[in-house]
């Protein structure tokens, strides 16, 4: 009897020692590892969905998003990046896009994409034994090393490499005046729907065009039907995942509501307003609802974290085929309208229903949060073995109601910026890059197609514009020196936050840009500055001169 007791005590001691050796991050969340379903929309406006005062009020009911908000938590201050590729890169890597070189993506036929050395949500979760799956819009390059099945996903099904506009380039009905040789080139280099497993052959399921045609047997499917294939892939995966004992991570990326919006025939004129954009929002809501119903019907609801968000702010420049945001600016700018997006999380029994968070969080933070769910630490080195840094903060304390996010700031970037074009610290936002003036010549309220996305970078002199986003979320009233008290002190927090960020570039240099937009001529002064900037960063760090007033 005594011997038995001693054996039991010894076993208990071993178990206790083993538990103590598990990383604290793993102990905080992981009992059994939850499944993870991440759904990402495309250009969904902050004010389009019912929980954000959209839905019926915008002429497009969203009952499934309404229910998702009721069943979990919605975020009022969730940030993306200002356009598709950096937004998706930030979600996948948990890193500011200029670190991975993914500020834009190359034109079709030019190759390139997400560097092989980057960690993704899938490759990190693979370390924790997750089954990983991808379907829908990728937009992170077309080189073999950049595809989902080479970036940690066990399987990709119906993966689309470009934004929707790209699939119309070679279509004679869209661009009849195009030179035949150029049309032929687009037809040859534009890849359609891709499927394949990790380490295996990638096959093209069908080509994509901009017509109402659904003939995969003939090798062509039109834009209106793409999201039906994405939904189909997700439902099929869930059926198979039910049979497995391994936890799963599925990343579902719908193509809508990026323009041109061509709703599937079943959804034409199903919105209250009968517009293509509204019909497409209704379609998106329905397809998200179908996936959540399948999850619930399979009995996977209780142990699955569901997260929905989108890649960037609303693209108001393409009105009326565009999203709505109550904030200033549009996709492509550093204003709130280009960066603040809808987001929800559902986790039955863990996330309080009908809850809301106003914490500063964003797509970058999905990496640390999912790693926390899986009980793994984020890597210290990239997949090539070189030191790397993440810009991701664990959101799970916010979800669980056990604490606040550790994130205190958010950096806003456009394509060519190493130092951010705007910085938010607490309630204050500091805007340096007035890209396109955000409608300033038209009264700062109207969106002009020659501004916004197409506008040139234009930086403020001496000091940034400063906005109190609690009292002025539309960024109308610059408080730096434009009221009865002089607020020079307001720049101190931004200066400190930017200094810390810039110093990280010394130890962790950004990767080569995968694609580059035109930013004007290369000048001699730029060349000389380039030669000296790294040495200056190493020796004296980075700071902004502090004006003392007039």
XYZ file of N, CA, C and O in Angstrom, residues 336-508:
692
model
N -8.740 57.550 -40.708
C -9.480 56.459 -40.070
C -10.334 55.686 -41.070
O -10.471 54.466 -40.974
N -10.894 56.388 -42.042
C -11.740 55.718 -43.024
C -11.012 54.657 -43.827
O -11.632 53.716 -44.320
N -9.715 54.799 -43.974
C -8.939 53.822 -44.725
C -8.419 52.675 -43.885
O -7.883 51.701 -44.425
N -8.575 52.766 -42.566
C -7.910 51.800 -41.691
C -8.785 51.169 -40.617
O -8.488 50.066 -40.168
N -9.840 51.862 -40.172
C -10.668 51.282 -39.109
C -11.757 50.418 -39.741
O -12.457 50.862 -40.638
N -11.891 49.176 -39.260
C -12.733 48.187 -39.945
C -13.596 47.419 -38.944
O -13.310 47.397 -37.742
N -14.640 46.743 -39.428
C -15.461 45.909 -38.556
C -14.739 44.626 -38.166
O -13.910 44.108 -38.918
N -15.047 44.104 -36.982
C -14.470 42.841 -36.521
C -15.337 42.261 -35.412
O -15.897 43.001 -34.598
N -15.422 40.926 -35.387
C -16.190 40.203 -34.371
C -15.439 38.940 -33.963
O -14.716 38.354 -34.783
N -15.631 38.497 -32.725
C -15.130 37.199 -32.290
C -16.234 36.476 -31.536
O -16.967 37.088 -30.749
N -16.363 35.182 -31.797
C -17.324 34.332 -31.098
C -16.604 33.113 -30.541
O -15.883 32.437 -31.271
N -16.782 32.859 -29.257
C -16.207 31.674 -28.627
C -17.131 31.294 -27.465
O -17.016 31.834 -26.372
N -18.097 30.417 -27.709
C -19.112 30.095 -26.700
C -18.498 29.658 -25.375
O -17.567 28.845 -25.338
N -19.027 30.218 -24.305
C -18.557 29.877 -22.977
C -17.310 30.615 -22.548
O -16.914 30.554 -21.378
N -16.677 31.324 -23.469
C -15.448 32.061 -23.163
C -15.637 33.565 -23.411
O -15.334 34.381 -22.549
N -16.123 33.913 -24.597
C -16.385 35.315 -24.927
C -17.833 35.631 -24.558
O -18.756 34.927 -24.996
N -18.017 36.667 -23.765
C -19.349 37.037 -23.298
C -20.238 37.476 -24.452
O -19.846 38.338 -25.248
N -21.449 36.904 -24.590
C -22.364 37.372 -25.638
C -22.716 38.842 -25.446
O -22.659 39.378 -24.334
N -23.074 39.500 -26.547
C -23.492 40.909 -26.542
C -22.407 41.830 -25.969
O -22.701 42.892 -25.450
N -21.144 41.428 -26.059
C -20.073 42.254 -25.491
C -19.427 43.123 -26.562
O -19.586 42.896 -27.757
N -18.695 44.121 -26.103
C -18.086 45.091 -27.011
C -16.746 45.524 -26.440
O -16.595 45.641 -25.223
N -15.769 45.728 -27.325
C -14.464 46.218 -26.894
C -14.107 47.484 -27.649
O -14.286 47.565 -28.867
N -13.590 48.472 -26.910
C -13.109 49.711 -27.508
C -11.582 49.782 -27.500
O -11.014 50.831 -27.810
N -10.901 48.682 -27.143
C -9.439 48.655 -27.117
C -8.868 48.856 -28.513
O -9.479 48.467 -29.513
N -7.684 49.446 -28.583
C -6.967 49.588 -29.853
C -6.340 48.237 -30.184
O -5.360 47.806 -29.558
N -6.923 47.540 -31.140
C -6.432 46.243 -31.586
C -6.525 46.201 -33.107
O -7.046 47.123 -33.728
N -6.011 45.132 -33.728
C -6.072 45.082 -35.174
C -5.670 43.757 -35.757
O -5.343 42.805 -35.034
N -5.698 43.689 -37.087
C -5.361 42.464 -37.796
C -3.980 41.936 -37.468
O -3.742 40.718 -37.494
N -3.038 42.828 -37.167
C -1.706 42.402 -36.751
C -1.759 41.487 -35.531
O -0.887 40.631 -35.343
N -2.777 41.655 -34.685
C -2.826 40.978 -33.399
C -3.412 39.573 -33.473
O -3.430 38.851 -32.470
N -3.872 39.164 -34.641
C -4.391 37.803 -34.773
C -3.279 36.774 -34.590
O -3.506 35.685 -34.057
N -2.066 37.081 -35.007
C -0.952 36.141 -34.884
C -0.694 35.777 -33.422
O -0.688 34.592 -33.046
N -0.478 36.769 -32.558
C -0.197 36.491 -31.148
C -1.400 35.851 -30.465
O -1.248 34.991 -29.587
N -2.597 36.254 -30.868
C -3.812 35.725 -30.249
C -4.016 34.261 -30.598
O -4.318 33.434 -29.722
N -3.847 33.906 -31.860
C -4.022 32.509 -32.260
C -2.911 31.630 -31.683
O -3.144 30.476 -31.315
N -1.688 32.172 -31.597
C -0.599 31.419 -30.960
C -0.931 31.153 -29.496
O -0.652 30.065 -28.971
N -1.531 32.136 -28.843
C -1.934 31.964 -27.453
C -2.994 30.883 -27.321
O -2.937 30.038 -26.415
N -3.971 30.868 -28.223
C -4.997 29.827 -28.218
C -4.377 28.443 -28.384
O -4.815 27.468 -27.763
N -3.350 28.366 -29.231
C -2.712 27.078 -29.540
C -1.682 26.668 -28.501
O -1.223 25.522 -28.504
N -1.299 27.606 -27.614
C -0.315 27.277 -26.595
C 1.102 27.218 -27.111
O 1.920 26.440 -26.617
N 1.431 28.037 -28.113
C 2.795 28.089 -28.637
C 3.331 29.508 -28.549
O 2.569 30.479 -28.604
N 4.636 29.635 -28.396
C 5.284 30.941 -28.395
C 5.611 31.347 -29.828
O 5.893 30.492 -30.684
N 5.597 32.631 -30.098
C 5.967 33.103 -31.427
C 7.460 32.888 -31.657
O 8.263 33.068 -30.743
N 7.838 32.514 -32.879
C 9.252 32.256 -33.174
C 10.125 33.495 -32.977
O 9.670 34.629 -33.173
N 11.365 33.263 -32.590
C 12.343 34.346 -32.465
C 13.144 34.529 -33.753
O 13.815 35.535 -33.935
N 13.081 33.510 -34.625
C 13.809 33.564 -35.888
C 12.865 33.250 -37.038
O 11.864 32.540 -36.859
N 13.178 33.778 -38.222
C 12.331 33.497 -39.376
C 12.579 32.083 -39.879
O 13.399 31.337 -39.309
N 11.930 31.706 -40.944
C 12.030 30.320 -41.423
C 13.367 30.031 -42.096
O 13.657 28.897 -42.439
N 14.179 31.087 -42.259
C 15.561 30.903 -42.726
C 16.556 30.913 -41.571
O 17.766 30.865 -41.792
N 16.041 31.041 -40.346
C 16.912 31.023 -39.180
C 17.498 32.369 -38.789
O 18.381 32.441 -37.937
N 16.991 33.458 -39.377
C 17.502 34.784 -39.051
C 16.584 35.469 -38.028
O 15.373 35.241 -38.019
N 17.141 36.317 -37.155
C 16.328 36.985 -36.128
C 15.187 37.786 -36.751
O 15.343 38.412 -37.800
N 14.041 37.747 -36.101
C 12.891 38.499 -36.607
C 12.069 39.023 -35.444
O 12.242 38.599 -34.297
N 11.172 39.949 -35.735
C 10.334 40.567 -34.720
C 8.897 40.594 -35.215
O 8.647 40.728 -36.417
N 7.953 40.411 -34.292
C 6.531 40.519 -34.601
C 5.995 41.839 -34.037
O 6.538 42.385 -33.082
N 4.915 42.311 -34.628
C 4.247 43.532 -34.175
C 2.849 43.197 -33.651
O 1.916 43.975 -33.776
N 2.724 42.011 -33.072
C 1.434 41.456 -32.706
C 1.282 41.382 -31.196
O 2.224 41.014 -30.481
N 0.087 41.722 -30.702
C -0.220 41.651 -29.275
C -1.394 40.691 -29.055
O -2.358 40.691 -29.822
N -1.297 39.908 -27.990
C -2.324 38.919 -27.670
C -3.628 39.613 -27.275
O -3.672 40.371 -26.307
N -4.685 39.336 -28.025
C -5.992 39.932 -27.732
C -6.849 39.079 -26.802
O -7.933 39.515 -26.404
N -6.416 37.858 -26.473
C -7.310 36.960 -25.733
C -7.746 37.504 -24.372
O -8.884 37.242 -23.961
N -6.917 38.283 -23.634
C -7.443 38.869 -22.397
C -8.647 39.782 -22.642
O -9.573 39.833 -21.831
N -8.639 40.484 -23.776
C -9.773 41.336 -24.135
C -10.991 40.467 -24.422
O -12.105 40.739 -23.944
N -10.795 39.409 -25.206
C -11.904 38.520 -25.546
C -12.538 37.908 -24.298
O -13.754 37.814 -24.195
N -11.678 37.480 -23.365
C -12.143 36.758 -22.184
C -12.598 37.680 -21.060
O -13.136 37.216 -20.052
N -12.349 38.971 -21.220
C -12.730 39.920 -20.186
C -11.833 39.888 -18.973
O -12.213 40.326 -17.883
N -10.599 39.388 -19.147
C -9.665 39.279 -18.016
C -8.635 40.391 -17.986
O -7.830 40.470 -17.053
N -8.621 41.245 -18.992
C -7.627 42.316 -19.012
C -7.736 43.155 -20.267
O -8.568 42.905 -21.138
N -6.883 44.147 -20.355
C -6.835 45.041 -21.502
C -5.751 44.572 -22.474
O -4.862 43.803 -22.108
N -5.810 45.071 -23.686
C -4.738 44.825 -24.632
C -3.491 45.580 -24.197
O -3.577 46.696 -23.677
N -2.325 44.978 -24.414
C -1.072 45.667 -24.113
C -0.725 46.705 -25.173
O 0.193 47.505 -24.985
N -1.447 46.676 -26.270
C -1.188 47.639 -27.344
C -1.639 49.028 -26.913
O -2.775 49.225 -26.479
N -0.755 49.989 -27.060
C -1.083 51.376 -26.715
C -1.048 52.303 -27.929
O -1.440 53.453 -27.847
N -0.518 51.780 -29.054
C -0.368 52.646 -30.231
C -0.684 51.872 -31.494
O -0.694 50.632 -31.514
N -0.946 52.614 -32.560
C -1.144 52.026 -33.889
C -0.428 52.896 -34.904
O -0.507 54.124 -34.845
N 0.293 52.246 -35.820
C 1.026 52.957 -36.871
C 0.309 52.763 -38.209
O -0.054 51.645 -38.576
N 0.134 53.854 -38.941
C -0.544 53.847 -40.232
C 0.505 54.062 -41.329
O 1.292 55.000 -41.259
N 0.477 53.215 -42.352
C 1.461 53.315 -43.437
C 0.765 53.326 -44.793
O -0.252 52.657 -44.990
N 1.332 54.051 -45.752
C 1.004 53.833 -47.156
C 2.175 53.055 -47.766
O 3.079 52.624 -47.059
N 2.161 52.861 -49.079
C 3.048 51.880 -49.703
C 4.543 52.097 -49.475
O 5.290 51.140 -49.329
N 4.998 53.338 -49.451
C 6.430 53.587 -49.522
C 7.019 54.104 -48.218
O 8.124 54.631 -48.207
N 6.321 53.962 -47.116
C 6.752 54.598 -45.875
C 7.492 53.633 -44.956
O 7.033 52.521 -44.689
N 8.647 54.091 -44.476
C 9.360 53.376 -43.424
C 8.962 53.964 -42.074
O 8.645 53.239 -41.134
N 8.988 55.287 -41.979
C 8.376 55.932 -40.821
C 6.889 56.074 -41.121
O 6.508 56.340 -42.258
N 6.016 55.866 -40.158
C 4.578 55.851 -40.429
C 4.042 57.207 -40.870
O 4.530 58.258 -40.452
N 3.012 57.157 -41.712
C 2.368 58.377 -42.170
C 1.447 58.974 -41.129
O 1.063 60.142 -41.222
N 1.081 58.167 -40.132
C 0.279 58.649 -39.006
C 0.505 57.704 -37.840
O 0.889 56.539 -38.026
N 0.300 58.204 -36.634
C 0.490 57.425 -35.416
C -0.676 57.697 -34.480
O -1.070 58.857 -34.297
N -1.225 56.654 -33.903
C -2.199 56.833 -32.823
C -1.579 56.349 -31.524
O -1.063 55.228 -31.459
N -1.620 57.176 -30.503
C -1.187 56.804 -29.159
C -2.324 57.175 -28.215
O -2.651 58.356 -28.074
N -2.959 56.176 -27.615
C -4.114 56.449 -26.778
C -5.231 57.054 -27.610
O -5.586 56.560 -28.677
N -5.776 58.172 -27.157
C -6.886 58.791 -27.866
C -6.432 59.770 -28.943
O -7.252 60.240 -29.736
N -5.118 60.060 -28.999
C -4.626 61.087 -29.921
C -4.015 60.464 -31.173
O -3.310 59.456 -31.120
N -4.289 61.102 -32.303
C -3.735 60.661 -33.579
C -2.933 61.799 -34.193
O -3.373 62.952 -34.209
N -1.753 61.447 -34.718
C -0.812 62.405 -35.288
C -0.659 62.071 -36.770
O -0.182 60.995 -37.120
N -1.065 62.984 -37.648
C -1.086 62.724 -39.087
C 0.006 63.520 -39.780
O -0.009 64.758 -39.758
N 0.957 62.812 -40.395
C 2.053 63.438 -41.131
C 1.785 63.453 -42.633
O 2.128 64.391 -43.330
N 1.191 62.374 -43.155
C 0.997 62.205 -44.590
C -0.424 62.607 -44.972
O -1.380 61.922 -44.618
N -0.550 63.717 -45.692
C -1.861 64.204 -46.107
C -2.188 63.697 -47.502
O -2.640 64.432 -48.373
N -1.970 62.422 -47.737
C -2.097 61.857 -49.072
C -3.433 62.218 -49.720
O -4.491 61.888 -49.217
N -3.353 62.893 -50.854
C -4.550 63.271 -51.580
C -5.356 64.362 -50.918
O -6.422 64.720 -51.408
N -4.858 64.882 -49.788
C -5.569 65.919 -49.032
C -6.910 65.436 -48.481
O -7.625 66.174 -47.828
N -7.273 64.190 -48.771
C -8.523 63.619 -48.255
C -9.722 64.508 -48.517
O -10.569 64.733 -47.654
N -9.815 65.034 -49.710
C -10.970 65.827 -50.088
C -10.902 67.281 -49.684
O -11.884 68.008 -49.821
N -9.763 67.736 -49.200
C -9.644 69.108 -48.707
C -10.115 70.154 -49.738
O -10.867 71.069 -49.392
N -9.718 70.040 -51.026
C -10.182 71.064 -51.981
C -11.692 71.059 -52.187
O -12.257 72.014 -52.677
N -12.358 69.944 -51.832
C -13.808 69.893 -51.994
C -14.511 70.029 -50.648
O -15.621 69.570 -50.458
N -13.847 70.648 -49.697
C -14.489 70.935 -48.427
C -14.190 69.930 -47.334
O -14.794 69.974 -46.270
N -13.270 68.987 -47.587
C -12.835 67.996 -46.611
C -13.910 66.959 -46.293
O -13.721 66.099 -45.462
N -15.033 67.027 -46.992
C -16.100 66.070 -46.723
C -16.379 65.198 -47.943
O -16.563 63.997 -47.817
N -16.410 65.781 -49.134
C -16.695 65.017 -50.337
C -15.478 64.204 -50.759
O -14.344 64.599 -50.558
N -15.732 63.040 -51.344
C -14.650 62.204 -51.864
C -14.512 62.478 -53.358
O -15.473 62.396 -54.111
N -13.327 62.818 -53.776
C -13.049 63.130 -55.171
C -12.169 62.022 -55.726
O -11.174 61.642 -55.124
N -12.491 61.487 -56.889
C -11.728 60.369 -57.431
C -10.300 60.748 -57.783
O -9.476 59.882 -58.032
N -10.003 62.033 -57.852
C -8.627 62.445 -58.101
C -7.837 62.605 -56.808
O -6.692 63.032 -56.818
N -8.463 62.300 -55.692
C -7.809 62.398 -54.391
C -7.768 61.000 -53.789
O -7.735 60.015 -54.494
N -7.756 60.902 -52.471
C -7.789 59.581 -51.850
C -6.701 58.669 -52.354
O -5.513 59.005 -52.319
N -7.087 57.531 -52.875
C -6.148 56.506 -53.321
C -5.145 57.048 -54.338
O -3.960 56.742 -54.293
N -5.609 57.861 -55.277
C -4.754 58.359 -56.361
C -3.929 59.570 -55.952
O -3.069 60.009 -56.698
N -4.220 60.111 -54.780
C -3.520 61.317 -54.374
C -2.049 61.072 -54.092
O -1.637 59.986 -53.698
N -1.260 62.109 -54.297
C 0.179 62.009 -54.034
C 0.458 62.126 -52.543
O -0.324 62.695 -51.786
N 1.594 61.556 -52.120
C 2.028 61.757 -50.747
C 2.353 63.237 -50.548
O 2.998 63.855 -51.382
N 1.895 63.781 -49.450
C 2.114 65.196 -49.179
C 2.236 65.350 -47.675
O 1.281 65.062 -46.951
N 3.392 65.753 -47.210
C 3.654 65.731 -45.774
C 3.545 67.115 -45.153
O 3.931 68.118 -45.745
N 3.018 67.158 -43.938
C 2.898 68.421 -43.218
C 4.289 68.949 -42.870
O 5.237 68.183 -42.726
N 4.387 70.237 -42.742
C 5.661 70.862 -42.397
C 5.762 71.059 -40.889
O 4.786 71.410 -40.229
N 6.921 70.818 -40.328
C 7.270 71.108 -38.933
C 6.577 70.194 -37.939
O 7.215 69.509 -37.159
N 5.252 70.197 -37.930
C 4.526 69.377 -36.951
C 3.361 68.679 -37.646
O 2.864 69.145 -38.668
N 2.908 67.554 -37.121
C 1.757 66.873 -37.728
C 0.445 67.537 -37.341
O 0.391 68.382 -36.446
N -0.592 67.155 -38.026
C -1.927 67.449 -37.528
C -2.173 66.535 -36.325
O -1.746 65.379 -36.319
N -2.868 67.035 -35.328
C -3.168 66.245 -34.124
C -4.670 66.244 -33.897
O -5.304 67.302 -33.893
N -5.228 65.041 -33.717
C -6.664 64.908 -33.518
C -6.943 64.103 -32.252
O -6.246 63.128 -31.960
N -7.945 64.511 -31.525
C -8.444 63.754 -30.379
C -9.563 62.857 -30.902
O -10.689 63.316 -31.126
N -9.264 61.570 -31.115
C -10.228 60.678 -31.749
C -11.419 60.355 -30.867
O -12.432 59.847 -31.359
N -11.313 60.603 -29.579
C -12.486 60.412 -28.723
C -13.510 61.513 -28.965
O -14.711 61.257 -29.030
N -13.034 62.726 -29.083
C -13.953 63.847 -29.264
C -14.165 64.205 -30.729
O -15.151 64.870 -31.071
N -13.250 63.743 -31.578
C -13.293 64.126 -32.988
C -12.896 62.930 -33.862
O -11.857 62.942 -34.507
N -13.704 61.858 -33.875
C -13.326 60.661 -34.643
C -13.256 60.893 -36.146
O -12.660 60.081 -36.859
N -13.823 61.980 -36.642
C -13.775 62.262 -38.073
C -12.561 63.097 -38.478
O -12.449 63.486 -39.646
N -11.674 63.364 -37.536
C -10.427 64.080 -37.839
C -10.692 65.420 -38.538
O -10.088 65.741 -39.559
N -11.568 66.220 -37.962
C -11.883 67.522 -38.543
C -11.112 68.661 -37.897
O -10.838 69.672 -38.531
N -10.780 68.529 -36.599
C -10.259 69.661 -35.849
C -8.840 69.401 -35.356
O -8.623 68.669 -34.396
N -7.879 69.970 -36.050
C -6.479 69.864 -35.662
C -6.259 70.697 -34.397
O -6.443 71.918 -34.406
N -5.859 70.054 -33.313
C -5.758 70.770 -32.033
C -4.336 71.211 -31.701
O -4.098 71.761 -30.619
N -3.383 70.990 -32.619
C -1.994 71.248 -32.239
C -1.756 72.710 -31.840
O -1.245 72.998 -30.779
N -2.101 73.611 -32.721
C -1.972 75.041 -32.382
C -3.182 75.814 -32.896
O -3.095 76.991 -33.191
N -4.295 75.123 -32.976
C -5.468 75.736 -33.583
C -6.591 75.995 -32.589
O -7.737 76.141 -32.977
N -6.265 76.025 -31.318
C -7.286 76.410 -30.350
C -6.666 77.385 -29.355
O -5.530 77.825 -29.529
N -7.375 77.703 -28.296
C -6.931 78.800 -27.433
C -5.717 78.452 -26.583
O -5.115 79.317 -25.969
N -5.340 77.167 -26.548
C -4.146 76.794 -25.794
C -3.149 76.125 -26.717
O -3.525 75.399 -27.627
N -1.887 76.347 -26.501
C -0.822 75.788 -27.359
C -0.493 74.371 -26.889
O -0.189 74.149 -25.737
N -0.603 73.395 -27.817
C -0.532 71.982 -27.438
C 0.715 71.289 -27.967
O 0.663 70.152 -28.439
N 1.849 71.949 -27.905
C 3.097 71.354 -28.393
C 3.406 70.036 -27.693
O 3.964 69.117 -28.294
N 3.025 69.944 -26.428
C 3.279 68.726 -25.642
C 2.684 67.473 -26.288
O 3.121 66.350 -26.032
N 1.668 67.668 -27.138
C 0.956 66.521 -27.692
C 1.856 65.644 -28.564
O 1.569 64.467 -28.775
N 2.960 66.207 -29.080
C 3.829 65.445 -29.965
C 4.732 64.472 -29.209
O 5.252 63.519 -29.797
N 4.911 64.647 -27.921
C 5.855 63.824 -27.155
C 5.534 62.328 -27.254
O 6.415 61.516 -27.563
N 4.296 61.881 -27.005
C 4.016 60.439 -27.090
C 4.247 59.862 -28.482
O 4.756 58.746 -28.619
N 3.886 60.616 -29.530
C 4.094 60.135 -30.891
C 5.579 60.006 -31.198
O 6.030 59.039 -31.817
N 6.355 60.981 -30.777
C 7.794 60.961 -30.998
C 8.421 59.728 -30.352
O 9.261 59.040 -30.946
N 8.002 59.424 -29.136
C 8.549 58.280 -28.405
C 8.153 56.969 -29.075
O 8.978 56.061 -29.233
N 6.905 56.852 -29.488
C 6.443 55.627 -30.142
C 7.175 55.404 -31.464
O 7.606 54.284 -31.778
N 7.354 56.478 -32.252
C 8.050 56.353 -33.531
C 9.529 56.035 -33.337
O 10.117 55.275 -34.102
N 10.130 56.595 -32.311
C 11.539 56.316 -32.026
C 11.747 54.829 -31.768
O 12.664 54.206 -32.317
N 10.878 54.239 -30.941
C 10.998 52.804 -30.641
C 10.810 51.965 -31.891
O 11.518 50.983 -32.112
N 9.840 52.346 -32.721
C 9.608 51.603 -33.961
C 10.815 51.694 -34.879
O 11.305 50.669 -35.390
N 11.324 52.893 -35.106
C 12.423 53.078 -36.044
C 13.683 52.340 -35.599
O 14.460 51.842 -36.429
N 13.893 52.258 -34.300
C 15.079 51.552 -33.802
C 15.014 50.057 -34.106
O 16.042 49.409 -34.254
N 13.804 49.504 -34.229
C 13.703 48.072 -34.546
C 14.198 47.763 -35.948
O 14.609 46.638 -36.230
N 14.174 48.760 -36.840
C 14.627 48.515 -38.205
C 16.136 48.277 -38.284
O 16.630 47.706 -39.258
N 16.862 48.728 -37.279
C 18.314 48.525 -37.273
C 18.630 47.045 -37.064
O 19.393 46.440 -37.815
N 18.027 46.462 -36.027
C 18.285 45.046 -35.727
C 17.511 44.122 -36.662
O 17.957 43.013 -36.974
N 16.334 44.578 -37.120
C 15.486 43.751 -37.977
C 15.151 44.522 -39.255
O 14.072 45.087 -39.390
